[in-house]
């Protein structure tokens, strides 16, 4: 009796429609890093493509290759963690949109594209204050000059400018957006035709309309994961798409044991802090072991009863996250490959 993660693809469709309606006319780039936040990159990309999604955010080249295999040549795939020569070569071969946040990397991309006889599509990243890679504002104009030379040589084209917001406070995000706007303006002044500006992830794309620009990079809300401490699913108009459940494997005294534990991806700090869904309602999660956990017993409990750790009939992933000061994405991506996936 192994635990299972059920993924409701109709709820996923609903979220994709909702995101499209909210962010239009901006395009939705669906972020599928970390195996589509644990939901399975293959089935998620296939479904999203059927639903009309044409932009995917892959993070690394390995994920990008999986997206290309599912979605085919017409999808645009953005990857922003490309560092080694082999990764750059593979990225060019896969015709990816490359996020470049380092002037040195720009030269590498140009060199490898030249050797391949290709023209790389580049999105330059400005560091707007997050200091998580990105070209520093004081280096931006020099980087534009370098990019200009490479573009004139025909080995790359700067198609976009992008950055990432901290989403910690509106004031910080406003300051970051001002740096971003100035960087875009400099690129335009330098003669680039910047068609793709992107800054926002889930929260900002819903809550800060002026930050939407041409593309929003949305992961969490597509999977129905609400922000910690933020608006709930009904206010956002999205639905959780996955349910993690396990079965009762023993009934003992005032506890039941269920067949899921830390090795399946349950953070052990959840023990004693949350309640999970049982056939008679929510019951405290008492302890978390390696492969099993314990839940407070309900009177009629039987071996084989289903207990919902998160999802329909239980708490949400973000409810769990809030109990241990993290974010719902973290709960979702920690669900181990030991847990079977079912796509419904
Ligand atoms: C993960 C990620 C996103 C998506 O963030 P969500 O809050 O899950 O929508 C967007 N952009 C970048 C650069 C990311 O790393």
Short mmCIF file of C-alpha atoms and ligand atoms in Angstrom, two decimals:
data_model
loop_
_atom_site.label_atom_id
_atom_site.label_comp_id
_atom_site.label_asym_id
_atom_site.label_seq_id
_atom_site.Cartn_x
_atom_site.Cartn_y
_atom_site.Cartn_z
CA UNK A 1 0.00 0.00 0.00
CA UNK A 2 2.23 2.77 -1.28
CA UNK A 3 1.36 6.46 -1.19
CA UNK A 4 0.12 8.11 -4.35
CA UNK A 5 0.07 11.61 -5.85
CA UNK A 6 -3.05 12.06 -7.98
CA UNK A 7 -2.91 14.87 -10.50
CA UNK A 8 -6.19 16.27 -11.76
CA UNK A 9 -5.49 17.45 -15.29
CA UNK A 10 -8.93 19.07 -15.62
CA UNK A 11 -8.15 21.29 -12.66
CA UNK A 12 -4.85 22.06 -14.41
CA UNK A 13 -6.79 23.04 -17.57
CA UNK A 14 -8.96 25.30 -15.45
CA UNK A 15 -5.91 27.03 -13.96
CA UNK A 16 -4.33 27.53 -17.38
CA UNK A 17 -7.55 29.16 -18.63
CA UNK A 18 -7.73 31.30 -15.53
CA UNK A 19 -4.12 32.47 -15.88
CA UNK A 20 -4.64 33.28 -19.55
CA UNK A 21 -7.75 35.33 -18.75
CA UNK A 22 -6.00 37.25 -15.97
CA UNK A 23 -2.73 38.06 -17.72
CA UNK A 24 -3.91 38.66 -21.32
CA UNK A 25 -2.64 40.14 -23.53
CA UNK A 26 0.63 38.97 -21.94
CA UNK A 27 1.64 35.42 -22.77
CA UNK A 28 1.76 32.72 -20.10
CA UNK A 29 5.11 30.97 -19.95
CA UNK A 30 4.47 27.82 -17.92
CA UNK A 31 7.35 27.12 -15.53
CA UNK A 32 8.07 23.38 -15.42
CA UNK A 33 11.33 23.25 -13.45
CA UNK A 34 11.76 20.53 -10.81
CA UNK A 35 9.75 17.99 -12.82
CA UNK A 36 6.90 20.47 -13.15
CA UNK A 37 6.96 21.07 -9.38
CA UNK A 38 6.72 17.32 -8.83
CA UNK A 39 3.71 16.83 -11.12
CA UNK A 40 5.62 15.13 -13.96
CA UNK A 41 7.11 17.21 -16.75
CA UNK A 42 5.95 14.89 -19.58
CA UNK A 43 2.20 14.74 -18.83
CA UNK A 44 2.11 18.39 -17.72
CA UNK A 45 3.79 19.72 -20.88
CA UNK A 46 1.67 17.49 -23.13
CA UNK A 47 -1.54 18.73 -21.53
CA UNK A 48 -0.48 22.37 -21.48
CA UNK A 49 0.49 22.23 -25.14
CA UNK A 50 -2.92 20.73 -26.00
CA UNK A 51 -4.46 23.63 -24.08
CA UNK A 52 -2.58 26.16 -26.18
CA UNK A 53 0.42 26.98 -24.00
CA UNK A 54 3.36 27.77 -26.29
CA UNK A 55 5.98 29.07 -23.86
CA UNK A 56 7.68 26.87 -21.29
CA UNK A 57 10.21 27.73 -18.61
CA UNK A 58 12.60 24.85 -18.11
CA UNK A 59 15.36 26.18 -15.84
CA UNK A 60 18.02 23.73 -17.12
CA UNK A 61 18.85 22.05 -20.42
CA UNK A 62 17.88 18.58 -19.26
CA UNK A 63 14.33 19.73 -18.51
CA UNK A 64 14.29 21.76 -21.73
CA UNK A 65 15.13 18.63 -23.73
CA UNK A 66 12.19 16.83 -22.10
CA UNK A 67 9.91 19.74 -22.99
CA UNK A 68 11.14 19.78 -26.59
CA UNK A 69 10.46 16.04 -26.87
CA UNK A 70 6.86 16.52 -25.67
CA UNK A 71 5.92 19.82 -27.24
CA UNK A 72 7.82 19.68 -30.53
CA UNK A 73 9.47 22.34 -32.61
CA UNK A 74 6.84 25.07 -32.36
CA UNK A 75 7.12 25.52 -28.58
CA UNK A 76 9.37 28.28 -27.25
CA UNK A 77 11.43 26.98 -24.34
CA UNK A 78 13.19 29.36 -22.00
CA UNK A 79 16.16 28.03 -20.01
CA UNK A 80 18.14 30.21 -17.65
CA UNK A 81 20.57 27.85 -15.98
CA UNK A 82 23.00 27.17 -18.78
CA UNK A 83 26.65 27.35 -17.79
CA UNK A 84 29.01 24.79 -19.33
CA UNK A 85 30.06 24.65 -22.99
CA UNK A 86 28.20 21.36 -23.39
CA UNK A 87 25.01 22.87 -21.98
CA UNK A 88 25.29 25.89 -24.26
CA UNK A 89 25.87 23.66 -27.29
CA UNK A 90 22.89 21.48 -26.36
CA UNK A 91 20.74 24.56 -25.77
CA UNK A 92 21.58 25.96 -29.20
CA UNK A 93 20.93 22.57 -30.77
CA UNK A 94 17.50 22.44 -29.06
CA UNK A 95 16.76 25.98 -30.31
CA UNK A 96 16.09 27.24 -26.79
CA UNK A 97 15.52 30.79 -25.66
CA UNK A 98 18.51 31.39 -23.43
CA UNK A 99 18.44 33.52 -20.32
CA UNK A 100 21.86 35.15 -20.02
CA UNK A 101 22.72 36.96 -16.81
CA UNK A 102 26.46 37.28 -17.14
CA UNK A 103 28.54 39.23 -19.70
CA UNK A 104 31.14 36.44 -19.91
CA UNK A 105 28.43 33.92 -20.72
CA UNK A 106 27.31 36.14 -23.58
CA UNK A 107 30.72 35.72 -25.22
CA UNK A 108 30.61 31.96 -24.65
CA UNK A 109 27.19 31.70 -26.26
CA UNK A 110 28.44 33.73 -29.25
CA UNK A 111 31.54 31.55 -29.63
CA UNK A 112 29.61 28.27 -29.49
CA UNK A 113 26.85 29.52 -31.78
CA UNK A 114 29.48 30.59 -34.31
CA UNK A 115 31.07 27.12 -34.21
CA UNK A 116 27.65 25.54 -34.72
CA UNK A 117 26.76 27.90 -37.54
CA UNK A 118 23.70 28.92 -35.52
CA UNK A 119 22.07 32.08 -34.22
CA UNK A 120 21.26 31.87 -30.51
CA UNK A 121 18.13 33.52 -29.09
CA UNK A 122 19.14 35.48 -26.02
CA UNK A 123 17.14 37.11 -23.22
CA UNK A 124 19.44 39.39 -21.25
CA UNK A 125 18.88 39.40 -17.51
CA UNK A 126 19.26 42.60 -15.55
CA UNK A 127 20.00 42.25 -11.84
CA UNK A 128 17.25 44.35 -10.28
CA UNK A 129 18.49 43.84 -6.74
CA UNK A 130 17.90 40.18 -5.98
CA UNK A 131 21.60 39.42 -6.58
CA UNK A 132 20.68 35.99 -7.82
CA UNK A 133 22.61 36.25 -11.06
CA UNK A 134 21.90 38.94 -13.57
CA UNK A 135 23.93 41.68 -15.21
CA UNK A 136 24.56 44.48 -12.72
CA UNK A 137 23.07 47.84 -13.74
CA UNK A 138 26.55 49.40 -13.87
CA UNK A 139 27.66 46.69 -16.36
CA UNK A 140 24.49 46.82 -18.44
CA UNK A 141 25.57 49.31 -21.12
CA UNK A 142 28.88 47.50 -21.68
CA UNK A 143 27.00 44.19 -21.99
CA UNK A 144 24.66 45.77 -24.55
CA UNK A 145 27.67 46.85 -26.62
CA UNK A 146 29.07 43.31 -26.56
CA UNK A 147 25.68 41.90 -27.46
CA UNK A 148 25.46 44.40 -30.32
CA UNK A 149 28.75 43.16 -31.79
CA UNK A 150 27.68 39.53 -31.55
CA UNK A 151 24.30 40.32 -33.04
CA UNK A 152 25.92 42.20 -35.93
CA UNK A 153 28.10 39.11 -36.48
CA UNK A 154 24.88 37.09 -36.84
CA UNK A 155 25.66 34.62 -34.04
CA UNK A 156 22.99 35.71 -31.62
CA UNK A 157 19.90 37.82 -31.41
CA UNK A 158 18.79 39.65 -28.28
CA UNK A 159 15.04 38.99 -28.32
CA UNK A 160 14.22 39.74 -24.70
CA UNK A 161 15.08 41.42 -21.43
CA UNK A 162 14.06 39.82 -18.16
CA UNK A 163 14.50 39.75 -14.41
CA UNK A 164 13.00 38.17 -11.30
CA UNK A 165 11.22 39.90 -8.42
CA UNK A 166 11.77 39.10 -4.75
CA UNK A 167 8.01 39.46 -4.06
CA UNK A 168 8.90 40.32 -0.48
CA UNK A 169 7.27 43.77 -0.44
CA UNK A 170 5.56 46.05 -2.96
CA UNK A 171 8.11 48.79 -2.30
CA UNK A 172 11.06 46.54 -3.13
CA UNK A 173 9.28 45.22 -6.21
CA UNK A 174 8.54 48.79 -7.34
CA UNK A 175 12.23 49.68 -7.02
CA UNK A 176 13.20 46.52 -8.95
CA UNK A 177 10.65 47.27 -11.67
CA UNK A 178 12.11 50.76 -12.10
CA UNK A 179 15.59 49.27 -12.62
CA UNK A 180 14.05 46.81 -15.08
CA UNK A 181 12.26 49.54 -17.06
CA UNK A 182 15.46 51.57 -17.29
CA UNK A 183 17.37 48.53 -18.58
CA UNK A 184 14.75 47.89 -21.25
CA UNK A 185 14.90 51.54 -22.28
CA UNK A 186 18.71 51.38 -22.58
CA UNK A 187 18.42 48.30 -24.77
CA UNK A 188 15.90 50.04 -27.01
CA UNK A 189 18.11 53.14 -27.15
CA UNK A 190 21.01 50.89 -28.15
CA UNK A 191 18.98 49.82 -31.17
CA UNK A 192 17.67 46.44 -30.02
CA UNK A 193 14.17 45.42 -30.95
CA UNK A 194 13.05 44.04 -27.58
CA UNK A 195 9.86 42.10 -28.17
CA UNK A 196 9.90 39.98 -25.03
CA UNK A 197 10.03 41.66 -21.65
CA UNK A 198 9.37 39.48 -18.62
CA UNK A 199 9.59 40.14 -14.92
CA UNK A 200 6.71 38.52 -13.05
CA UNK A 201 6.13 35.08 -11.56
CA UNK A 202 2.77 33.91 -10.14
CA UNK A 203 2.02 36.46 -7.44
CA UNK A 204 3.10 39.61 -9.27
CA UNK A 205 1.44 38.50 -12.51
CA UNK A 206 -1.94 38.37 -10.71
CA UNK A 207 -1.53 41.25 -8.28
CA UNK A 208 0.63 43.79 -10.14
CA UNK A 209 -0.81 44.32 -13.63
CA UNK A 210 1.82 46.87 -14.70
CA UNK A 211 4.54 44.26 -14.23
CA UNK A 212 3.06 41.84 -16.79
CA UNK A 213 4.80 43.19 -19.88
CA UNK A 214 4.92 40.63 -22.74
CA UNK A 215 5.33 37.36 -20.85
CA UNK A 216 4.64 36.21 -17.30
CA UNK A 217 6.52 33.18 -15.96
CA UNK A 218 3.94 31.34 -13.88
CA UNK A 219 4.52 28.02 -12.14
CA UNK A 220 2.85 27.87 -8.71
CA UNK A 221 -0.61 29.16 -9.70
CA UNK A 222 -0.80 26.77 -12.66
CA UNK A 223 -0.47 23.93 -10.16
CA UNK A 224 -3.00 25.58 -7.84
CA UNK A 225 -0.44 26.45 -5.17
CA UNK A 226 -1.34 29.71 -3.42
CA UNK A 227 1.28 32.00 -1.86
CA UNK A 228 2.04 31.70 1.87
CA UNK A 229 0.19 34.41 3.75
CA UNK A 230 -1.43 35.62 0.54
CA UNK A 231 -4.85 35.38 -1.10
CA UNK A 232 -6.51 31.96 -1.06
CA UNK A 233 -7.33 29.74 -4.03
CA UNK A 234 -10.90 30.99 -4.41
CA UNK A 235 -9.77 34.63 -4.50
CA UNK A 236 -7.16 33.73 -7.09
CA UNK A 237 -9.62 31.58 -9.03
CA UNK A 238 -7.26 28.60 -9.22
CA UNK A 239 -7.66 25.02 -7.94
CA UNK A 240 -5.06 22.72 -6.38
CA UNK A 241 -4.33 20.05 -8.98
CA UNK A 242 -2.73 17.36 -6.85
CA UNK A 243 -3.66 15.20 -3.89
CA UNK A 244 -1.08 13.28 -1.90
CA UNK A 245 -2.55 10.38 0.05
CA UNK A 246 -1.51 7.27 1.92
CA UNK A 247 -3.35 4.37 3.47
CA UNK A 248 -3.72 3.23 7.04
CA UNK A 249 -1.43 0.25 7.55
CA UNK A 250 -2.13 -0.41 11.25
CA UNK A 251 -4.54 0.75 13.97
CA UNK A 252 -2.88 0.77 17.38
CA UNK A 253 -4.35 2.28 20.57
CA UNK A 254 -4.96 5.98 20.05
CA UNK A 255 -2.91 6.15 16.81
CA UNK A 256 -3.10 4.89 13.28
CA UNK A 257 0.01 4.28 11.23
CA UNK A 258 -0.02 5.39 7.59
CA UNK A 259 2.29 4.31 4.82
CA UNK A 260 4.14 7.52 4.08
CA UNK A 261 7.12 9.15 5.76
CA UNK A 262 10.15 11.38 5.47
CA UNK A 263 11.67 9.29 2.67
CA UNK A 264 8.54 9.94 0.63
CA UNK A 265 9.17 13.66 1.03
CA UNK A 266 7.25 14.63 4.16
CA UNK A 267 9.30 17.24 6.05
CA UNK A 268 9.66 15.77 9.55
CA UNK A 269 9.10 19.22 11.06
CA UNK A 270 5.40 18.87 10.10
CA UNK A 271 4.91 16.33 12.91
CA UNK A 272 2.72 17.76 15.65
CA UNK A 273 2.05 20.95 13.66
CA UNK A 274 -0.64 20.05 11.12
CA UNK A 275 -3.79 18.02 10.65
CA UNK A 276 -4.44 15.73 7.69
CA UNK A 277 -7.65 14.54 6.03
CA UNK A 278 -9.25 11.28 7.18
CA UNK A 279 -12.63 9.68 6.37
CA UNK A 280 -14.11 11.50 9.39
CA UNK A 281 -12.41 14.89 8.93
CA UNK A 282 -9.12 16.41 9.94
CA UNK A 283 -6.94 14.64 12.51
CA UNK A 284 -3.52 15.69 13.87
CA UNK A 285 -0.42 14.26 12.24
CA UNK A 286 1.45 13.03 15.29
CA UNK A 287 4.78 11.61 14.16
CA UNK A 288 6.81 11.19 10.98
CA UNK A 289 9.21 8.27 10.56
CA UNK A 290 11.24 7.21 7.55
CA UNK A 291 8.58 5.19 5.72
CA UNK A 292 5.56 5.54 8.02
CA UNK A 293 3.83 8.23 10.02
CA UNK A 294 1.26 8.28 12.78
CA UNK A 295 -2.05 10.11 12.93
CA UNK A 296 -4.45 10.52 15.84
CA UNK A 297 -6.94 7.68 15.69
CA UNK A 298 -10.60 8.02 14.80
CA UNK A 299 -12.93 5.48 16.32
CA UNK A 300 -13.90 3.51 13.23
CA UNK A 301 -10.40 3.57 11.66
CA UNK A 302 -9.62 0.56 9.47
CA UNK A 303 -6.53 -0.68 7.74
CA UNK A 304 -6.79 0.52 4.16
CA UNK A 305 -8.56 3.83 4.94
CA UNK A 306 -7.20 6.72 2.90
CA UNK A 307 -5.54 9.71 4.57
CA UNK A 308 -4.95 12.91 2.60
CA UNK A 309 -1.68 14.67 3.36
CA UNK A 310 -2.50 17.56 1.04
CA UNK A 311 -5.08 18.23 -1.65
CA UNK A 312 -8.79 17.47 -1.97
CA UNK A 313 -10.18 16.42 1.42
CA UNK A 314 -7.13 17.61 3.35
CA UNK A 315 -5.01 20.69 3.93
CA UNK A 316 -3.44 22.44 0.93
CA UNK A 317 0.29 22.24 0.22
CA UNK A 318 0.54 25.87 1.31
CA UNK A 319 -1.34 25.14 4.57
CA UNK A 320 1.40 22.64 5.37
CA UNK A 321 4.10 25.05 4.24
CA UNK A 322 2.80 27.82 6.50
CA UNK A 323 3.12 25.53 9.53
CA UNK A 324 6.87 25.23 8.93
CA UNK A 325 7.59 28.69 7.48
CA UNK A 326 8.16 27.69 3.91
CA UNK A 327 6.26 27.94 0.61
CA UNK A 328 3.82 25.51 -0.98
CA UNK A 329 6.15 24.89 -3.93
CA UNK A 330 8.65 23.40 -1.51
CA UNK A 331 6.09 20.91 -0.21
CA UNK A 332 5.13 19.97 -3.79
CA UNK A 333 8.66 19.49 -5.14
CA UNK A 334 9.71 17.41 -2.14
CA UNK A 335 7.27 14.60 -2.93
CA UNK A 336 9.73 11.85 -3.73
CA UNK A 337 9.88 9.76 -6.91
CA UNK A 338 9.13 6.83 -4.54
CA UNK A 339 5.55 8.10 -4.56
CA UNK A 340 3.56 6.85 -7.53
CA UNK A 341 1.93 9.45 -9.79
CA UNK A 342 -1.49 9.05 -11.36
CA UNK A 343 -2.73 11.57 -13.92
CA UNK A 344 -6.51 11.76 -14.06
C1 LIG B 1 10.45 29.36 -10.35
C2 LIG B 1 10.51 30.57 -11.17
C3 LIG B 1 9.35 31.19 -11.64
C4 LIG B 1 7.95 30.72 -11.26
O1 LIG B 1 7.62 31.14 -9.96
P1 LIG B 1 6.16 30.83 -9.35
O2 LIG B 1 6.07 31.69 -8.16
O3 LIG B 1 6.15 29.37 -9.06
O4 LIG B 1 5.18 31.18 -10.39
C5 LIG B 1 9.48 32.27 -12.48
N1 LIG B 1 10.70 32.74 -12.84
C6 LIG B 1 11.84 32.18 -12.40
C7 LIG B 1 13.14 32.75 -12.84
C8 LIG B 1 11.79 31.09 -11.54
O5 LIG B 1 12.93 30.54 -11.10
#
